[in-house]
XYZ file of C-alpha atoms in Angstrom:
534
model
C 12.564 -49.303 21.810
C 13.406 -45.981 23.455
C 12.135 -44.620 26.778
C 12.413 -40.845 26.579
C 11.503 -38.187 29.085
C 12.691 -34.713 30.010
C 13.882 -33.914 33.514
C 13.374 -30.373 34.794
C 14.608 -28.936 38.068
C 12.221 -29.222 41.024
C 9.573 -26.598 41.518
C 9.935 -27.686 45.171
C 13.089 -25.653 45.699
C 12.632 -22.386 47.595
C 13.492 -19.114 45.842
C 14.068 -20.871 42.523
C 13.558 -18.945 39.311
C 13.478 -21.212 36.273
C 14.339 -18.285 34.005
C 17.763 -18.229 35.676
C 18.536 -21.621 34.133
C 17.176 -21.851 30.577
C 18.780 -25.219 29.890
C 17.559 -28.675 29.044
C 19.689 -31.726 29.650
C 18.923 -34.776 27.556
C 19.921 -38.241 28.654
C 19.901 -41.286 26.362
C 20.157 -44.810 27.933
C 20.096 -48.764 27.441
C 18.767 -50.411 24.319
C 15.377 -49.055 24.811
C 15.066 -46.058 27.003
C 15.223 -42.267 27.049
C 13.766 -39.705 29.291
C 13.733 -36.052 30.378
C 13.185 -34.794 33.979
C 11.992 -31.330 35.113
C 13.925 -29.028 37.408
C 14.523 -25.488 36.015
C 16.837 -27.302 33.743
C 15.511 -30.097 31.629
C 17.303 -33.399 31.432
C 16.564 -36.087 28.882
C 17.450 -39.626 29.776
C 17.344 -42.159 26.990
C 18.302 -45.793 27.148
C 18.762 -47.217 23.712
C 20.827 -49.034 21.172
C 18.621 -47.766 18.378
C 18.222 -44.402 16.666
C 15.873 -42.054 18.470
C 13.217 -40.360 16.325
C 10.148 -38.318 17.255
C 7.144 -37.980 15.008
C 6.544 -34.541 13.547
C 5.043 -32.260 16.167
C 5.542 -34.810 18.951
C 7.160 -33.491 22.116
C 9.076 -35.340 24.795
C 7.197 -35.297 28.117
C 8.837 -33.981 31.258
C 8.646 -35.544 34.684
C 6.593 -32.526 35.719
C 3.885 -34.052 33.514
C 3.922 -37.153 35.713
C 3.271 -39.314 37.496
C 2.980 -41.530 34.454
C 0.844 -44.624 34.094
C 3.064 -47.689 34.655
C 4.237 -49.308 31.428
C 6.036 -52.626 30.917
C 7.731 -53.827 27.765
C 8.228 -57.540 28.279
C 11.197 -59.485 27.021
C 10.763 -61.151 23.648
C 11.403 -64.869 24.375
C 12.611 -65.408 20.818
C 15.707 -63.320 21.676
C 18.786 -64.426 23.583
C 18.987 -63.099 27.157
C 22.727 -62.544 26.921
C 26.008 -63.504 25.308
C 29.151 -65.365 26.304
C 32.339 -63.978 27.790
C 35.039 -62.852 25.389
C 37.977 -65.290 25.589
C 41.048 -63.961 27.342
C 42.997 -64.065 24.045
C 40.419 -61.944 22.191
C 42.177 -59.211 20.121
C 40.576 -56.431 22.179
C 41.789 -58.002 25.434
C 45.353 -58.978 24.545
C 48.387 -56.970 25.580
C 49.402 -54.967 22.510
C 52.643 -53.294 23.584
C 55.920 -54.755 22.345
C 57.607 -53.924 25.656
C 56.115 -54.372 29.122
C 57.748 -51.042 30.065
C 55.248 -49.203 27.861
C 52.021 -47.934 29.458
C 48.747 -49.775 28.903
C 45.253 -49.645 30.417
C 45.474 -45.833 30.359
C 42.559 -44.074 32.057
C 41.479 -40.566 33.055
C 39.386 -39.517 36.054
C 38.208 -36.116 37.278
C 39.848 -34.631 40.357
C 38.789 -30.974 40.524
C 37.477 -28.622 37.820
C 41.104 -27.809 36.973
C 42.825 -31.167 37.524
C 42.616 -34.755 36.257
C 44.043 -38.101 37.336
C 45.965 -40.102 34.739
C 46.397 -43.813 35.515
C 48.070 -46.677 33.675
C 49.809 -50.042 34.142
C 53.304 -51.217 33.223
C 55.121 -54.503 33.745
C 53.678 -57.984 33.619
C 51.170 -59.415 36.053
C 51.934 -62.931 37.314
C 49.510 -65.775 38.021
C 50.576 -68.968 39.797
C 51.025 -70.822 43.042
C 54.047 -68.714 43.984
C 54.108 -65.061 42.913
C 56.561 -62.274 43.703
C 55.366 -58.651 43.479
C 57.173 -56.251 41.160
C 59.140 -53.412 42.730
C 57.163 -50.237 42.029
C 60.020 -48.029 43.253
C 62.176 -48.938 40.265
C 60.049 -47.033 37.762
C 58.958 -43.434 37.365
C 55.388 -42.197 36.890
C 55.363 -39.180 34.575
C 52.829 -37.275 32.498
C 53.819 -34.674 29.920
C 51.028 -32.437 28.670
C 50.212 -29.252 26.790
C 47.720 -27.528 24.516
C 49.580 -28.142 21.246
C 50.243 -31.414 19.471
C 53.775 -32.628 20.123
C 54.553 -29.889 22.646
C 54.495 -30.691 26.383
C 55.618 -27.731 28.482
C 53.908 -29.136 31.589
C 55.202 -32.215 33.401
C 54.010 -33.958 36.553
C 55.123 -36.995 38.533
C 53.009 -39.302 40.662
C 53.122 -42.580 42.515
C 53.041 -46.262 41.703
C 51.832 -49.373 43.485
C 51.249 -53.098 43.076
C 48.787 -55.436 44.756
C 48.303 -59.156 45.182
C 45.228 -61.386 45.272
C 46.109 -64.451 47.346
C 44.355 -67.779 47.828
C 46.433 -70.224 49.951
C 44.333 -73.247 48.964
C 45.149 -76.185 46.737
C 43.910 -75.667 43.210
C 43.467 -71.885 43.469
C 45.943 -69.520 41.817
C 47.536 -66.394 43.260
C 48.025 -63.141 41.352
C 50.288 -60.129 41.600
C 49.619 -57.096 39.435
C 51.686 -55.074 37.084
C 52.805 -51.667 38.349
C 49.829 -49.319 38.636
C 50.609 -45.612 38.168
C 48.565 -42.578 39.236
C 49.563 -39.005 38.359
C 47.558 -35.841 39.067
C 47.906 -33.165 36.401
C 46.653 -29.700 37.313
C 46.471 -26.132 36.082
C 44.035 -27.189 33.366
C 41.881 -24.597 31.650
C 38.161 -25.319 31.156
C 36.764 -26.534 27.834
C 40.256 -26.917 26.399
C 41.876 -29.702 24.421
C 45.086 -31.102 25.888
C 47.633 -33.527 24.470
C 49.568 -35.859 26.752
C 51.959 -38.764 27.027
C 52.532 -40.923 30.091
C 55.184 -43.373 31.224
C 58.836 -43.350 32.300
C 61.099 -41.093 30.248
C 64.273 -42.576 31.745
C 63.771 -45.968 30.062
C 62.530 -44.386 27.754
C 59.018 -45.778 27.686
C 56.429 -43.096 27.053
C 53.024 -43.717 25.515
C 51.957 -42.393 22.154
C 50.312 -38.963 22.234
C 46.685 -38.971 23.393
C 44.259 -36.077 23.728
C 41.303 -35.164 25.945
C 39.061 -32.148 26.480
C 38.425 -30.596 29.878
C 34.899 -29.958 31.126
C 33.352 -26.525 31.702
C 33.717 -24.943 35.127
C 30.837 -25.333 37.595
C 28.170 -22.894 36.438
C 24.421 -22.779 35.946
C 25.085 -21.808 32.327
C 27.497 -24.562 31.255
C 27.292 -28.343 31.096
C 29.279 -31.227 29.642
C 28.248 -31.929 26.072
C 27.191 -35.486 26.902
C 27.506 -37.693 29.973
C 27.332 -41.461 29.483
C 25.933 -43.801 32.146
C 26.447 -47.553 32.187
C 26.524 -50.337 34.757
C 27.249 -54.038 35.188
C 29.479 -54.199 32.135
C 31.541 -57.356 32.238
C 33.391 -58.498 29.121
C 30.969 -60.237 26.784
C 29.993 -59.805 23.158
C 27.107 -57.652 24.380
C 29.597 -55.529 26.310
C 31.398 -54.741 23.061
C 28.102 -53.614 21.518
C 27.387 -51.370 24.489
C 30.828 -49.746 24.581
C 31.047 -49.325 20.809
C 27.679 -47.597 20.767
C 28.607 -45.489 23.795
C 31.789 -44.307 22.072
C 29.822 -43.483 18.917
C 27.793 -41.075 21.061
C 31.004 -39.127 21.804
C 30.539 -38.471 25.550
C 32.632 -35.934 27.437
C 32.278 -37.870 30.721
C 31.471 -41.499 31.586
C 29.895 -42.712 34.856
C 29.969 -46.464 35.637
C 27.618 -47.463 38.448
C 29.520 -50.554 39.611
C 30.160 -54.196 38.641
C 32.946 -53.600 36.186
C 34.801 -56.727 35.076
C 33.007 -59.755 36.558
C 36.488 -61.164 37.136
C 35.075 -63.146 40.043
C 33.035 -65.273 37.632
C 35.251 -65.732 34.593
C 37.296 -68.763 35.672
C 34.402 -70.593 37.306
C 31.012 -69.583 35.963
C 32.250 -67.489 33.048
C 30.594 -68.470 29.807
C 27.831 -70.348 31.631
C 25.780 -67.440 32.916
C 25.504 -69.079 36.347
C 25.266 -66.533 39.141
C 25.283 -68.991 42.072
C 28.934 -69.828 42.791
C 28.189 -71.824 45.953
C 25.654 -73.940 44.042
C 28.154 -74.844 41.344
C 31.190 -75.156 43.635
C 29.904 -76.211 47.063
C 33.314 -77.404 48.288
C 35.293 -74.292 47.302
C 36.972 -72.664 50.345
C 36.572 -69.172 48.883
C 35.229 -67.593 45.725
C 38.263 -67.227 43.472
C 38.492 -64.202 41.204
C 40.530 -64.398 38.003
C 42.513 -61.165 38.202
C 43.901 -61.180 34.628
C 40.343 -60.288 33.688
C 40.937 -56.872 35.247
C 43.929 -56.329 32.955
C 41.882 -57.474 29.975
C 39.087 -55.060 30.931
C 41.563 -52.188 31.231
C 42.848 -52.877 27.728
C 39.336 -53.257 26.353
C 38.261 -49.911 27.849
C 41.440 -47.947 27.048
C 40.243 -46.495 23.702
C 37.510 -44.802 25.736
C 39.060 -44.186 29.168
C 42.339 -42.754 27.835
C 40.394 -39.944 26.142
C 37.293 -39.434 28.309
C 37.300 -39.049 32.121
C 35.588 -42.111 33.576
C 34.176 -42.148 37.109
C 33.409 -45.426 38.886
C 31.725 -46.634 42.051
C 32.087 -50.104 43.540
C 29.582 -52.922 43.097
C 29.261 -56.348 44.675
C 31.446 -57.969 42.003
C 34.298 -55.751 43.182
C 34.252 -57.207 46.739
C 36.605 -60.071 45.776
C 37.396 -61.398 49.279
C 40.821 -62.863 49.898
C 41.636 -65.545 52.440
C 43.071 -62.905 54.779
C 39.760 -61.036 54.817
C 40.967 -58.243 52.505
C 38.274 -57.030 50.110
C 37.983 -54.602 47.175
C 41.743 -54.694 46.554
C 41.525 -54.471 42.758
C 39.011 -51.617 42.828
C 40.954 -49.699 45.482
C 44.331 -49.914 43.745
C 43.370 -49.544 40.096
C 41.147 -46.466 40.190
C 41.994 -42.903 41.167
C 38.915 -41.028 42.400
C 38.496 -37.550 43.961
C 37.948 -38.835 47.499
C 40.219 -36.479 49.438
C 39.362 -33.667 47.019
C 35.706 -33.974 48.076
C 36.381 -34.383 51.788
C 35.915 -38.158 51.842
C 38.316 -40.495 53.595
C 37.336 -43.423 51.386
C 37.442 -44.356 47.697
C 34.043 -46.005 48.202
C 32.162 -42.685 48.271
C 33.027 -39.248 46.913
C 31.658 -36.338 44.903
C 32.668 -34.104 42.006
C 31.354 -31.323 39.768
C 30.840 -31.549 36.022
C 29.799 -28.104 34.833
C 26.398 -27.332 36.338
C 25.960 -30.851 37.753
C 27.113 -31.973 41.209
C 27.582 -35.738 41.421
C 27.450 -37.742 44.635
C 28.834 -41.294 44.345
C 27.549 -43.434 47.227
C 29.011 -46.663 48.589
C 26.532 -49.461 49.279
C 29.116 -51.982 50.495
C 30.573 -49.906 53.324
C 28.828 -48.476 56.382
C 25.910 -46.281 55.292
C 24.202 -45.960 58.681
C 23.357 -42.508 60.038
C 25.989 -42.952 62.748
C 28.752 -43.729 60.251
C 31.449 -41.802 58.406
C 29.794 -41.982 54.979
C 26.549 -40.458 56.220
C 28.427 -37.658 58.019
C 30.409 -36.977 54.852
C 27.267 -36.970 52.689
C 25.490 -34.569 55.018
C 28.446 -32.186 54.898
C 28.874 -32.511 51.138
C 25.224 -31.793 50.385
C 25.209 -28.788 52.736
C 27.956 -27.204 50.617
C 26.170 -27.547 47.270
C 25.256 -24.162 45.819
C 22.304 -24.729 43.506
C 22.875 -21.314 41.949
C 26.189 -22.704 40.643
C 25.381 -26.411 40.168
C 21.578 -26.529 39.756
C 21.573 -30.248 39.049
C 22.215 -32.710 41.863
C 22.699 -36.317 40.758
C 23.451 -39.318 42.972
C 24.662 -42.763 41.961
C 25.117 -46.064 43.751
C 25.344 -49.659 42.636
C 22.123 -51.248 43.984
C 18.727 -49.613 43.411
C 16.490 -48.588 46.304
C 13.358 -48.826 44.156
C 13.036 -51.938 42.025
C 10.052 -53.981 40.836
C 12.042 -56.884 39.380
C 12.298 -60.145 41.335
C 16.087 -59.941 41.178
C 17.516 -57.987 44.132
C 13.996 -56.993 45.212
C 14.215 -54.833 48.400
C 17.810 -56.002 48.823
C 19.058 -52.581 49.929
C 16.005 -51.442 51.828
C 18.224 -50.840 54.901
C 20.324 -48.325 52.958
C 17.228 -46.557 51.671
C 15.843 -46.211 55.184
C 19.116 -44.730 56.408
C 19.883 -42.276 53.578
C 16.813 -41.437 51.512
C 15.490 -38.706 53.774
C 18.772 -36.786 53.568
C 18.761 -36.903 49.756
C 15.114 -35.854 49.743
C 15.777 -32.896 52.036
C 18.410 -31.648 49.597
C 16.137 -32.242 46.584
C 18.385 -34.597 44.657
C 17.119 -34.652 41.073
C 18.083 -38.072 39.706
C 19.508 -41.221 41.300
C 21.171 -43.788 39.025
C 21.827 -47.391 40.002
C 22.684 -50.743 38.432
C 22.783 -54.245 39.985
C 19.455 -55.333 38.450
C 20.226 -56.423 34.899
C 17.478 -54.500 33.186
C 16.090 -50.988 32.796
C 13.550 -49.255 34.992
C 12.554 -45.605 35.452
C 10.504 -44.541 38.434
C 8.009 -41.745 38.841
C 9.130 -39.100 41.314
C 9.004 -40.866 44.645
C 9.867 -40.587 48.326
C 9.403 -43.340 50.904
C 7.378 -45.443 48.447
C 4.935 -42.574 47.941
C 4.502 -40.587 44.727
C 5.918 -37.163 45.511
C 6.539 -34.265 43.084
C 9.538 -33.253 45.188
C 11.104 -36.718 45.129
C 13.936 -37.862 42.932
C 13.574 -39.785 39.694
C 15.259 -43.163 40.187
C 16.718 -44.930 37.177
C 18.084 -48.466 37.078
C 20.487 -48.991 34.210
C 22.071 -52.248 35.312
C 22.900 -54.259 32.235
C 25.823 -53.152 30.144
C 26.069 -56.699 28.765
C 27.500 -58.865 31.572
C 27.605 -62.672 31.700
C 24.651 -63.045 34.107
C 22.147 -62.111 31.383
C 19.089 -59.872 31.379
C 16.583 -60.050 34.249
C 13.090 -60.799 32.958
C 10.945 -61.626 36.010
C 8.905 -59.003 37.861
C 8.050 -59.293 41.548
C 4.392 -58.596 40.739
C 4.137 -61.519 38.300
C 2.276 -64.585 39.618
C 4.681 -66.807 41.527
C 7.633 -64.413 41.104
C 7.454 -62.510 44.410
C 10.624 -63.358 46.375
C 10.408 -64.290 50.018
C 11.710 -61.645 52.449
C 14.836 -63.716 53.021
C 15.739 -64.307 49.378
C 17.644 -61.116 48.579
C 20.278 -60.453 51.238
C 23.241 -58.192 50.415
C 26.797 -59.521 50.648
C 27.622 -56.691 53.054
C 25.118 -54.984 55.364
C 21.780 -55.991 56.845
C 18.377 -56.899 55.451
C 15.250 -54.828 56.182
C 12.348 -56.310 54.181
C 9.071 -54.453 54.600
C 5.414 -54.893 53.755
C 3.628 -51.959 52.169
C 1.335 -49.894 54.372
C -1.153 -48.535 51.840
C -3.433 -49.866 49.115
C -3.346 -51.570 46.698
C -0.422 -53.498 48.244
C -1.308 -52.944 51.914
C 0.286 -55.547 54.211
C 1.914 -57.263 51.220
C 5.597 -57.747 50.399
C 4.957 -57.450 46.643
C 2.364 -55.693 44.512
C 0.033 -57.781 42.336
C 0.539 -55.389 39.410
C 3.267 -52.998 38.259
C 3.650 -50.528 41.155
C 2.418 -46.973 40.592
C 5.922 -45.697 41.309
C 7.375 -47.730 38.424
C 6.857 -45.597 35.321
C 8.591 -47.768 32.728
C 10.497 -51.038 32.760
C 12.055 -53.235 30.120
C 14.478 -56.160 30.128
C 17.251 -54.869 27.892
C 20.955 -54.034 27.906
C 22.726 -50.850 26.863
C 23.844 -47.458 28.155
C 22.525 -43.958 28.674
C 23.508 -40.492 27.491
C 22.770 -37.322 29.439
C 22.763 -34.473 26.962
C 22.383 -30.743 27.488
C 20.311 -28.588 25.171
C 19.430 -24.892 25.358
C 15.764 -24.390 26.219
C 14.641 -20.754 26.245
């Protein structure tokens, strides 16, 4: 099934002339959803793993036609809710290079409109009771690039690092990574194909030639061809379906809204679909994470990430606490993001432009309070957005603020109370999240009230991970969680009862909430696609 709607730019914006931006952006998402939102541009969001067809003469509604009557497509119990983890020796996860000096896990990430990060890994990771880190100073980090095949007049060098994941407890294994390289290449022209190789030319150990295309410059008249959205991926058979289908859609940019590898469940609950570690392992001193799963994920994703810039934000499965109290080490070391480029002092929140779209990537597992650094950064970042240049304003985070499923219900209500008003004041158009392993699209909403000036919230939280699809709704009989059930790993809990009918003084509705336009238990991805609309 496919949920489809057009998103147009807010009529709520002062001094806005829709004729200045005659564009429609279409977005296609998980196995059964698509939709377009209105703001002087139109944006179609579709979640699907099936072909999308409209009957003759049928038009796709826009969010300006809303609010829409709530619709639920329930899970078919004859279907499986998920699939098992791919084994670590699966062909798509194995190390393929003959020499460990050769680059693998190659990935691109946006920096500025004229620069891109290139990252990769060399050397061999080590798992065991006693591990010794590799010396990252003994290798070079180089990228050669140019606009013609086989010709690389431009060369840049970067830095390299290693990290360790340590568990000083009997029975738990330590890990030290291969050498992780990050190189910033700049001077790139917009909408241009570049060819590159990365590695260490002194060995010599350079990668094969790879190509990518740069995005258009920020402008109200130019947009990436397609932007893919996906969350909560993991490494299961369903993950392969999601990524294969995503690649078939030929995106020019990928956005992953957290929970990448599920490495913290592979060794223990992997293959079982059990999400409660403490229930299964009550005597464990700490939740072990099997770090080789990160390397496997990097190899699995390389056919996509080496050719298409891929932007990530952290989720709860990236916390990965070590005995020393260190958290998020894998996420922090493996991914290059435009933090400093966007005025952020943290890789947990940042922003970037992709043609006429300004993206704000928010961190839910660091301080989000109005007195904190992230809020101050967000306020400054939003104040600098010129809607005449980037008409579309899109935010992402891992956990959803609006969610009618039992899973993670009102879990991040504290974050919503701290940050929603600021996003509303700046008329953010769409807010993408994951965390809940299902699909849900909201009507335009602000502070749990239908509001034509509010954002459209979209949960796209099941790329195929081991925890399986969520099927229970908080408004189903007996499925309303208690206020203490869903507490985030980091941050406080702020459960609230609704203050207006039909859910007045209740923690859950007794029917699908009016702010929930469409929901379906399914896995997949989404594509945001631009189309001229005169």
